[in-house]
PDB file of C-alpha atoms in Angstrom:
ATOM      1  CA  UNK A  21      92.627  94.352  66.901  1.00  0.00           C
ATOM      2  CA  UNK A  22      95.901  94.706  68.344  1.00  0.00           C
ATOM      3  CA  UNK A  23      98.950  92.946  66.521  1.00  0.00           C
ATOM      4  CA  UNK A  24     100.673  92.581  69.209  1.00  0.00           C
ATOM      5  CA  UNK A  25     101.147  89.049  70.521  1.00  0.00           C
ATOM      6  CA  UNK A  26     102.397  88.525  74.442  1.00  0.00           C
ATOM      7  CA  UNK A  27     103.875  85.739  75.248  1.00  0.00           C
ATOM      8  CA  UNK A  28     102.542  83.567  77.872  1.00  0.00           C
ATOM      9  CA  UNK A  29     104.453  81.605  80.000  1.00  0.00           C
ATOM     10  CA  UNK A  30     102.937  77.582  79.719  1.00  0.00           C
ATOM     11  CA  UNK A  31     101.224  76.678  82.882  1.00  0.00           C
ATOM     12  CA  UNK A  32     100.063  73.048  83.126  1.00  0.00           C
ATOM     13  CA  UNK A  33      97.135  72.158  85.360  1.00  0.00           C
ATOM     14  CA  UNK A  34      99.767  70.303  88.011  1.00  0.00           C
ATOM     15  CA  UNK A  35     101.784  73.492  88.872  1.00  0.00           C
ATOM     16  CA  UNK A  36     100.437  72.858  92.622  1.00  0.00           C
ATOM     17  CA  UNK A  37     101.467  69.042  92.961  1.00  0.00           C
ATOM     18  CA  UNK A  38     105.193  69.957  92.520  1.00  0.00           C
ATOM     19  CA  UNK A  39     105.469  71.857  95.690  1.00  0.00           C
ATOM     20  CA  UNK A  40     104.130  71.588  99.153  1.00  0.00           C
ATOM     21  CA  UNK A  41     103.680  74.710  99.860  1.00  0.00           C
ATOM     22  CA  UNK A  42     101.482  75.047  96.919  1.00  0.00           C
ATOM     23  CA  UNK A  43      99.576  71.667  97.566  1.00  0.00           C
ATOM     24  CA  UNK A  44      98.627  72.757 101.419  1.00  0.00           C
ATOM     25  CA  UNK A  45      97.054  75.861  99.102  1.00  0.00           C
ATOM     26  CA  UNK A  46      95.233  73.794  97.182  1.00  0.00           C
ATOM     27  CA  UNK A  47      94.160  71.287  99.913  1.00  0.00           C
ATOM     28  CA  UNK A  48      93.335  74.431 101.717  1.00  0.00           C
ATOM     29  CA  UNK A  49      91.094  75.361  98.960  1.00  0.00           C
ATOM     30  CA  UNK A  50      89.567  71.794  98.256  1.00  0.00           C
ATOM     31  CA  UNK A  51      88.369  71.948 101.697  1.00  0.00           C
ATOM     32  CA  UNK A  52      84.957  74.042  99.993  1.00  0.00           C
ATOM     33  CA  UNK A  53      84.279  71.058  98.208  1.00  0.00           C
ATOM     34  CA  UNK A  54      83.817  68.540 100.994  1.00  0.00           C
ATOM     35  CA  UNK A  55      82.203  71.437 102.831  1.00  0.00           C
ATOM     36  CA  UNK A  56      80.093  72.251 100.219  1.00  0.00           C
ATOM     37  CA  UNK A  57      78.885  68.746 100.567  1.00  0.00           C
ATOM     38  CA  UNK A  58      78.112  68.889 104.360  1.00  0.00           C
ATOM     39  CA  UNK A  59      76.323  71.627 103.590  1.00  0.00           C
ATOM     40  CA  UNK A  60      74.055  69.819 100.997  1.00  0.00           C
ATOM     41  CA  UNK A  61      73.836  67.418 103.242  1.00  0.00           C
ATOM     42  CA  UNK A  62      72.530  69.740 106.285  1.00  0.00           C
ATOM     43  CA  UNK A  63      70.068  71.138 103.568  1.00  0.00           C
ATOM     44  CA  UNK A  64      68.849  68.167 102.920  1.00  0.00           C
ATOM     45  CA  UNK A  65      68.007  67.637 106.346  1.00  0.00           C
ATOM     46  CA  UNK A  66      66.034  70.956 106.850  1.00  0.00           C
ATOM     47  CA  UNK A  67      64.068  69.393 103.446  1.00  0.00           C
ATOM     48  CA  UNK A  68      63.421  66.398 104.711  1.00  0.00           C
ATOM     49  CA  UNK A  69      62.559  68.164 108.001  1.00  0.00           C
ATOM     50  CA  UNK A  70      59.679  69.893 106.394  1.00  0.00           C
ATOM     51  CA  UNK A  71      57.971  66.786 104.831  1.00  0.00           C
ATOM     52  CA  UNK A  72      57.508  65.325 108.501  1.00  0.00           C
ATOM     53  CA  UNK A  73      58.590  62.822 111.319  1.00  0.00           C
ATOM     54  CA  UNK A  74      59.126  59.676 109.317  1.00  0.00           C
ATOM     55  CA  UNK A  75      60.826  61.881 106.149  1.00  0.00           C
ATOM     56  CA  UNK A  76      63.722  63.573 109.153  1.00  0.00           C
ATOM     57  CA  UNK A  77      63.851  60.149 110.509  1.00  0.00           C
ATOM     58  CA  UNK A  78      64.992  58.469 107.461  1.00  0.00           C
ATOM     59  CA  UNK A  79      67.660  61.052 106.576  1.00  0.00           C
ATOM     60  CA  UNK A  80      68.947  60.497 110.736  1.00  0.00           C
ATOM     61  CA  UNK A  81      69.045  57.124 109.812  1.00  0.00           C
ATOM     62  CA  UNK A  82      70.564  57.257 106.326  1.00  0.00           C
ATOM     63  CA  UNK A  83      73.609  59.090 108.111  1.00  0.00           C
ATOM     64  CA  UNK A  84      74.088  55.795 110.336  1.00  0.00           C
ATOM     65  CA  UNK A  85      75.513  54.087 106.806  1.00  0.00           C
ATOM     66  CA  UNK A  86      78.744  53.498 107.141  1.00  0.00           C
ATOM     67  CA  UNK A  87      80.115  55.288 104.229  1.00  0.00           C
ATOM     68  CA  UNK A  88      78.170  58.495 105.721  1.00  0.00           C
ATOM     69  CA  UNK A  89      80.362  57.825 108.611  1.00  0.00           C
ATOM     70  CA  UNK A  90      84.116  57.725 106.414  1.00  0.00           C
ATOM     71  CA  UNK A  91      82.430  60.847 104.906  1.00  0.00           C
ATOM     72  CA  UNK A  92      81.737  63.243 108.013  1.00  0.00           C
ATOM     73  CA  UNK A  93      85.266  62.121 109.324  1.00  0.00           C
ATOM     74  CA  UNK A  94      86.652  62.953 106.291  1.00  0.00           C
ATOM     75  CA  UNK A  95      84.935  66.248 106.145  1.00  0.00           C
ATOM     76  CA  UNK A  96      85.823  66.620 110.111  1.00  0.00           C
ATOM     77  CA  UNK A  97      89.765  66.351 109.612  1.00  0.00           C
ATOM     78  CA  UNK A  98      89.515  68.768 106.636  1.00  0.00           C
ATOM     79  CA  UNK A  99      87.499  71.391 108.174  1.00  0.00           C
ATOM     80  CA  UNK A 100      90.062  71.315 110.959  1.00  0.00           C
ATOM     81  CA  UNK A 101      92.595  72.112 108.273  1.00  0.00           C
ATOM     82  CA  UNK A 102      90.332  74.821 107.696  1.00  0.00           C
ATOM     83  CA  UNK A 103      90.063  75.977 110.765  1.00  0.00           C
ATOM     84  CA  UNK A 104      93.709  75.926 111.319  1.00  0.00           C
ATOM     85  CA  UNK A 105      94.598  78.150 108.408  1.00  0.00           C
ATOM     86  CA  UNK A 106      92.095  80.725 109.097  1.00  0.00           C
ATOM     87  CA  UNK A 107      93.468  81.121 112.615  1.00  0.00           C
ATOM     88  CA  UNK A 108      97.167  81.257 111.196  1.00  0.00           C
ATOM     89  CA  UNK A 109      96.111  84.189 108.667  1.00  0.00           C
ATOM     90  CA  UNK A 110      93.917  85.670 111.274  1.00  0.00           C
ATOM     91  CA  UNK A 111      97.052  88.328 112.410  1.00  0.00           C
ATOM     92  CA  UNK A 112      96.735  89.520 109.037  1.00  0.00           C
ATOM     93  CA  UNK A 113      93.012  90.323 109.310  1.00  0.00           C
ATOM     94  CA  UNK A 114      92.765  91.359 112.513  1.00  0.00           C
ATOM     95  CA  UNK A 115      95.931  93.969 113.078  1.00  0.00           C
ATOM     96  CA  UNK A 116      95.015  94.884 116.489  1.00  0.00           C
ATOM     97  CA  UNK A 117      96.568  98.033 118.028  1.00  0.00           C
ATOM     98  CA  UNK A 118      97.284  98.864 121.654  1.00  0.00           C
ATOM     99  CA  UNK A 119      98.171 101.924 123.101  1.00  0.00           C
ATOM    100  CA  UNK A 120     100.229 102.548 119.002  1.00  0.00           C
ATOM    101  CA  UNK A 121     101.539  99.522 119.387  1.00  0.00           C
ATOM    102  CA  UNK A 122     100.676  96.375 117.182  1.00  0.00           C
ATOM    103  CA  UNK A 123      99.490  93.733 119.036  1.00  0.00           C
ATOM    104  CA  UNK A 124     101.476  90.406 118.912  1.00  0.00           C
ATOM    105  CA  UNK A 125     100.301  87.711 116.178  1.00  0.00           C
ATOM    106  CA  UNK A 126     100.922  84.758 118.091  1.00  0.00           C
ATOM    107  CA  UNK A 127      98.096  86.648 121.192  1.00  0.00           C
ATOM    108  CA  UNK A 128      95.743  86.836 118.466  1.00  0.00           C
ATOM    109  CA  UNK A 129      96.080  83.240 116.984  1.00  0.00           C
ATOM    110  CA  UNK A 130      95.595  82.042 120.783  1.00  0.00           C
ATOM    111  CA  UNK A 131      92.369  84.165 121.274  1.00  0.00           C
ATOM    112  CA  UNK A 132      90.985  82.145 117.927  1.00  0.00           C
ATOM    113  CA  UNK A 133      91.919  78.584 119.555  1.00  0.00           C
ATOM    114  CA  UNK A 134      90.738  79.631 122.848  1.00  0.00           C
ATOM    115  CA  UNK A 135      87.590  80.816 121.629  1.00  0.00           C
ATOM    116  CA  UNK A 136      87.066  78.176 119.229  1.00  0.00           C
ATOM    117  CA  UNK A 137      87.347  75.574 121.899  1.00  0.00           C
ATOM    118  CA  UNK A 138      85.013  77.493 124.216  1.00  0.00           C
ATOM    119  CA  UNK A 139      82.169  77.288 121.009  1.00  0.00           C
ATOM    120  CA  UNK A 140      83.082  73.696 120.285  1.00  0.00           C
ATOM    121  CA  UNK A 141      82.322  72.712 124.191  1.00  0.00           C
ATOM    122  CA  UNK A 142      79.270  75.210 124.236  1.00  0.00           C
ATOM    123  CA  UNK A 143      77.616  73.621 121.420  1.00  0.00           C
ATOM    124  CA  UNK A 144      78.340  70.385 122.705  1.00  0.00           C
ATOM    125  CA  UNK A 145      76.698  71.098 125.491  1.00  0.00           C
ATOM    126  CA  UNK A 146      73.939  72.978 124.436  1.00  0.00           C
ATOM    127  CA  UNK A 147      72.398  69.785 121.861  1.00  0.00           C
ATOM    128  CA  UNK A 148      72.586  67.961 125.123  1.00  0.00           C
ATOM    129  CA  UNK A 149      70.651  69.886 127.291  1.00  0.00           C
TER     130      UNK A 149
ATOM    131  CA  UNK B   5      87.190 130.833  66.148  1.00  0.00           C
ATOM    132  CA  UNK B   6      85.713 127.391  67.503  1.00  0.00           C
ATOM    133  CA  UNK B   7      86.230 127.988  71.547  1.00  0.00           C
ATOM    134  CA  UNK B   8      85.464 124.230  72.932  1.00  0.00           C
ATOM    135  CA  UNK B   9      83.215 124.318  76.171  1.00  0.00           C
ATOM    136  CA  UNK B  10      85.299 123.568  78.879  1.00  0.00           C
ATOM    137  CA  UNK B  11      82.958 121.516  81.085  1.00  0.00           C
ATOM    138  CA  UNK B  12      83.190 118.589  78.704  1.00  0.00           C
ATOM    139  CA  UNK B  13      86.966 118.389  79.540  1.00  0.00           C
ATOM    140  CA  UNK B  14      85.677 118.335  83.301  1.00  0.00           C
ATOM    141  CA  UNK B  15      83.375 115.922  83.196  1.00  0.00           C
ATOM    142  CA  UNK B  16      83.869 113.219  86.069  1.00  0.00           C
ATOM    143  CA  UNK B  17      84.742 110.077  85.239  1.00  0.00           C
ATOM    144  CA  UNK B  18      82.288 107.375  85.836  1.00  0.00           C
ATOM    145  CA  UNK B  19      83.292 104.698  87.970  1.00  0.00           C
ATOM    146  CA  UNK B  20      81.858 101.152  87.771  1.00  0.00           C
ATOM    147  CA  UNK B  21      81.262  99.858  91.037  1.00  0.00           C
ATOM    148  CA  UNK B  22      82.231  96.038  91.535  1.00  0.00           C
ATOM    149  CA  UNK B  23      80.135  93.561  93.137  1.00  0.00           C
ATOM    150  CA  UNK B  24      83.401  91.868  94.829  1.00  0.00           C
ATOM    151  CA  UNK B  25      83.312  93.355  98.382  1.00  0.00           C
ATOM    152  CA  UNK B  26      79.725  92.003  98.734  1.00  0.00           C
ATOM    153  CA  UNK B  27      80.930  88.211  97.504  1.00  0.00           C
ATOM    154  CA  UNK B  28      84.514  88.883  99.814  1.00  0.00           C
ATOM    155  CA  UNK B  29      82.100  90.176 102.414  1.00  0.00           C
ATOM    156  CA  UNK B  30      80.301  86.863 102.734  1.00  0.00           C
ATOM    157  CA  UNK B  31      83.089  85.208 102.135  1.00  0.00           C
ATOM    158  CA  UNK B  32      84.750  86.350 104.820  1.00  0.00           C
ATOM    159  CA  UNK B  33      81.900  85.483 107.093  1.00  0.00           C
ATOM    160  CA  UNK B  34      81.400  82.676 105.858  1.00  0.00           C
ATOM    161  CA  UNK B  35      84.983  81.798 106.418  1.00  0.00           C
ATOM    162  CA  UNK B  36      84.804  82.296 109.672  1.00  0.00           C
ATOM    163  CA  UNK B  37      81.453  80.961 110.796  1.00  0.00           C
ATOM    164  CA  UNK B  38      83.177  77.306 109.159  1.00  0.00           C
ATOM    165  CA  UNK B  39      86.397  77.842 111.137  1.00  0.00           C
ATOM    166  CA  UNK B  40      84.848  77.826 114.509  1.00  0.00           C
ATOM    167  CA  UNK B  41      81.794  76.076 114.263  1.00  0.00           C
ATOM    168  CA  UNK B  42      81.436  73.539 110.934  1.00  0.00           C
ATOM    169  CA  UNK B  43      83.922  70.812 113.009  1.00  0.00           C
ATOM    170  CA  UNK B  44      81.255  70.610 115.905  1.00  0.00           C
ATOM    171  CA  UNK B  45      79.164  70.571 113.576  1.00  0.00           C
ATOM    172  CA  UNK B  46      80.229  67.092 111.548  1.00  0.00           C
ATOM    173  CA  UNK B  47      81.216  65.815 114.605  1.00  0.00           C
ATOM    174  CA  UNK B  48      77.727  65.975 116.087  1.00  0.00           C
ATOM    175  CA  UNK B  49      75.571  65.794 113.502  1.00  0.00           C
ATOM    176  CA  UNK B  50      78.197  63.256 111.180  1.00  0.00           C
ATOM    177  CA  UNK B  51      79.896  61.199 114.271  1.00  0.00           C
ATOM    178  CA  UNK B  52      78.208  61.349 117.522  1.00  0.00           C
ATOM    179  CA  UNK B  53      74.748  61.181 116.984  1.00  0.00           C
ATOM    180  CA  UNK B  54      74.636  58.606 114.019  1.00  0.00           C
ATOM    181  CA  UNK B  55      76.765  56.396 116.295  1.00  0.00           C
ATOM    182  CA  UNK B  56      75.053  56.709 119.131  1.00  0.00           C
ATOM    183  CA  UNK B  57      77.647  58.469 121.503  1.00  0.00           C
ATOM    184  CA  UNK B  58      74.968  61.142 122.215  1.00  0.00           C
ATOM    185  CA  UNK B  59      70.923  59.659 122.263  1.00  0.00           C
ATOM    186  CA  UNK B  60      69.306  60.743 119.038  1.00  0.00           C
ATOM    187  CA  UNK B  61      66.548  62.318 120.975  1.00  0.00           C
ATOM    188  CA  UNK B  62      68.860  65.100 121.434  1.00  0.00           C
ATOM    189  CA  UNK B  63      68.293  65.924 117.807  1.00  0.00           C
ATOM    190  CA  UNK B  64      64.730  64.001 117.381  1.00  0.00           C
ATOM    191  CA  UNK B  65      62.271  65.574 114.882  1.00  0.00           C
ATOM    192  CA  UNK B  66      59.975  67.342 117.435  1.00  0.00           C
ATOM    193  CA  UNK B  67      62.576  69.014 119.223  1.00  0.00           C
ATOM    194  CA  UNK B  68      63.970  70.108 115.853  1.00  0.00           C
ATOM    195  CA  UNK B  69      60.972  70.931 114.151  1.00  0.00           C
ATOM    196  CA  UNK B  70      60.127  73.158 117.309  1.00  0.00           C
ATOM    197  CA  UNK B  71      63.448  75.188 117.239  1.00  0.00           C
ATOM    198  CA  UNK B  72      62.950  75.667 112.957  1.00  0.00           C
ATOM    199  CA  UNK B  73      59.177  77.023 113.589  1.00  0.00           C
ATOM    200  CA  UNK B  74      60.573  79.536 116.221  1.00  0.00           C
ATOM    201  CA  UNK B  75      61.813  82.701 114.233  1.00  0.00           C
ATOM    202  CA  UNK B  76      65.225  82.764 115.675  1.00  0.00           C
ATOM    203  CA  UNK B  77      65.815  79.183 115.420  1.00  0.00           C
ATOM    204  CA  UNK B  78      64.830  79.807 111.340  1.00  0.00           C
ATOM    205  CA  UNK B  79      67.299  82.400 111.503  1.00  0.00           C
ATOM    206  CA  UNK B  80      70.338  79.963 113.174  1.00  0.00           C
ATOM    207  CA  UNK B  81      69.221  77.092 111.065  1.00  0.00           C
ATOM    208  CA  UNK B  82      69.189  79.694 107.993  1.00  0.00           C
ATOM    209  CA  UNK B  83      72.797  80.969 109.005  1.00  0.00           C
ATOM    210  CA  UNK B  84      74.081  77.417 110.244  1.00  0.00           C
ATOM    211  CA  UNK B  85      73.562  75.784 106.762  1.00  0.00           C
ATOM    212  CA  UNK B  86      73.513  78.611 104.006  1.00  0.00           C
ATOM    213  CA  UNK B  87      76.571  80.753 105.238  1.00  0.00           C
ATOM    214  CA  UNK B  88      79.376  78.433 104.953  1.00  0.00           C
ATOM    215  CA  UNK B  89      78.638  78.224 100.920  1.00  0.00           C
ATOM    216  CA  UNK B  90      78.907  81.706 100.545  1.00  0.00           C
ATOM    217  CA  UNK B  91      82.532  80.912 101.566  1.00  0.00           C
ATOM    218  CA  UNK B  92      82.544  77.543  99.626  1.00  0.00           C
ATOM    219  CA  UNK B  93      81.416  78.611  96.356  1.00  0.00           C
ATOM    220  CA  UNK B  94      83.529  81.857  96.067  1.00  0.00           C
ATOM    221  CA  UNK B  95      86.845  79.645  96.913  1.00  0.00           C
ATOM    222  CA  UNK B  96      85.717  77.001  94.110  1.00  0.00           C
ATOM    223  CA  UNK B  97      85.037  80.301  91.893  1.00  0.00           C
ATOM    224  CA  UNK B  98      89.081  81.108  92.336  1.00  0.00           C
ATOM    225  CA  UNK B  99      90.145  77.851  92.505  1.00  0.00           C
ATOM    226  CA  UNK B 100      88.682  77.326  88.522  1.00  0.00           C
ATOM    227  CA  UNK B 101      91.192  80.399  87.677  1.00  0.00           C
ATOM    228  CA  UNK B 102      93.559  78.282  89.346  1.00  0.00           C
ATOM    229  CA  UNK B 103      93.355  75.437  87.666  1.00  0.00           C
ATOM    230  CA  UNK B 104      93.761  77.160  84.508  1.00  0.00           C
ATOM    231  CA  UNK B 105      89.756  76.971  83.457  1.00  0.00           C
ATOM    232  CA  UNK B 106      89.779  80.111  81.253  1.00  0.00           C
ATOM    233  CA  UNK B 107      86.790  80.145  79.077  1.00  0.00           C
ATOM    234  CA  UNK B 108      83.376  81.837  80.594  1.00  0.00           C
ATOM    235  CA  UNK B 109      84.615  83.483  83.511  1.00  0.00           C
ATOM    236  CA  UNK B 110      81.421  85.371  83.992  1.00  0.00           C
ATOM    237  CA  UNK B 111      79.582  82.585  83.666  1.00  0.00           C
ATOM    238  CA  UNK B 112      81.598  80.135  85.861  1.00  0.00           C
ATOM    239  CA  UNK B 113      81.003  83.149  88.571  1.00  0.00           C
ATOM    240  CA  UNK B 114      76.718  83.532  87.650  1.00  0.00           C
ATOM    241  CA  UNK B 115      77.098  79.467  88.001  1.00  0.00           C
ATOM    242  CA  UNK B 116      79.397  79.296  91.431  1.00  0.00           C
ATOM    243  CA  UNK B 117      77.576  82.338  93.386  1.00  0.00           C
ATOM    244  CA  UNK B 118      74.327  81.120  91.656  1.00  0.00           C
ATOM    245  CA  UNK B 119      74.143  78.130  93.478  1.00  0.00           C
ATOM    246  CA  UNK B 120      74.798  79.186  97.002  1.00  0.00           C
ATOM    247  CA  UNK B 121      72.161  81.558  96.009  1.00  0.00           C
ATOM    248  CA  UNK B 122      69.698  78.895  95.023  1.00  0.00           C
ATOM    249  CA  UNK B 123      70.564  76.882  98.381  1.00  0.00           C
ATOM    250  CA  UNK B 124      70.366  79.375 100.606  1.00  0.00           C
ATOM    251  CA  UNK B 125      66.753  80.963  98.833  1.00  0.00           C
ATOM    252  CA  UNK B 126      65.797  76.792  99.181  1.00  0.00           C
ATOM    253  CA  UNK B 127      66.351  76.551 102.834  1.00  0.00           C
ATOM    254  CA  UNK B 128      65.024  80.067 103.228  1.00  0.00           C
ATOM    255  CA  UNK B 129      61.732  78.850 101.613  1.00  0.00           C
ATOM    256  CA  UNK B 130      61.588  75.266 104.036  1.00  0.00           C
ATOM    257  CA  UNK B 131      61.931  77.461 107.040  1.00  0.00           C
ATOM    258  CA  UNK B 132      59.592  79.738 106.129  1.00  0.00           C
ATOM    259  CA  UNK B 133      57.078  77.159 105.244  1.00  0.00           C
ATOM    260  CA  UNK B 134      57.667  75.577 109.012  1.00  0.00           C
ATOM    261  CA  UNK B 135      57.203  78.856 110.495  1.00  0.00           C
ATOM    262  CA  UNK B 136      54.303  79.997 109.281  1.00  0.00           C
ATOM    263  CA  UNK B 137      52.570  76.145 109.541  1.00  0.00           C
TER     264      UNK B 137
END
């Protein structure tokens, strides 16, 4: 055993409430939770799915209760936030290149909204065919 | 004289591979699979269907049950629902280090990629149940 004894500088457990940029981290990262849930949720489904018509109908109909409804918009607006902090940090990951020269961030965030619109309206349209 | 064999001194290090860029892998896909498709998701399966904006037929148990028994729509449905905790679960995983949860580190990772595991082997199993029906 070593004798030597580090210090460690105290950290209490609400280091991210006293600054925002910290707190839009940890929102960020609370996001998984509600997400998580939908998730469950969607598993559920396939579960219930399995069992039969009357079993999938009940879970359709259990998501017509109202607090289902405060939930999904809930997990809506915060997988929004999601999807807007991937896109910002998306320069970072992508580092695109053209002809040696690096390709502008704010091109690349763009693409990511563009496309993302393009797959929200394509899936919308697709369940409704 | 005692002449030491030089090959021991030469002897490659052995490296331990780590499992992360498998976990940051998924993660990653994950990540991105819930950035551009998880909010069309709640909003059609959470908002407009439950309410009524689009007719419930559009996601009525034979047309549903007919995409999951098709291999490829197994394979969305699989993807669709199972991904997005590969992302989940590792964030939660950090988040605990975060948070300043020190004790069982190794276990808090068996428990948090353990159960996106278990979901994604549970909807893996339903699927393959309705496809082979």
């Amino acid at each position: 055993m070593s004798k030597r004894k580090p210090y460690r500088r105290e950290m209490n457990n609400d280091w991210w409430l006293k600054n925002i940029f910290y707190s839009k981290y940890m929102i960020r990262e609370g996001s998984s939770i509600f997400i998580t849930l939908y998730s469950l949720i969607l598993a559920w489904g396939v579960f219930r799915l399995s069992q039969g018509e009357e079993a999938f109908n009940a879970w359709l109909s259990a998501l017509q209760h109202p607090v289902s409804i405060v939930f999904h918009l809930l997990v809506l607006l915060i997988a929004l936030y999601h999807t807007i902090t991937w896109f910002s940090l998306a320069p970072k990951a992508v580092d695109l290149y053209i002809k040696g020269k690096p390709l502008d961030g704010k091109l690349i965030v763009a693409g990511h909204y563009i496309t993302f619109t393009i797959v929200t309206i394509f899936c919308l349209i697709v369940i409704m065919l | 004289m005692n002449v030491q064999p030089t090959t021991n001194a030469l002897q490659e290090k052995k490296y331990i591979r780590s499992n992360e860029p498998v976990f940051w892998g998924l993660f990653g896909a994950g990540g991105m699979l819930t950035a551009f498709l998880t909010p069309v998701m709640v909003l059609v399966t959470g908002l407009l269907i439950p309410l009524g904006i689009i007719d419930a037929d559009h996601l009525s148990y034979d047309k549903l049950h007919g995409f999951a028994s098709s291999w490829y729509g197994a394979a969305i449905i699989l993807v669709l629902v199972a991904l997005p905790l590969w992302h989940t679960l590792h964030r939660i995983f950090h988040s605990l280090h975060d948070l300043g949860i020190k004790r069982g580190r190794d276990w808090q990772q068996v428990i948090c990629y353990g159960f996106a595991f278990a979901v994604s082997v549970f909807v893996f199993t339903l699927l393959l149940q309705m496809l082979t029906q």
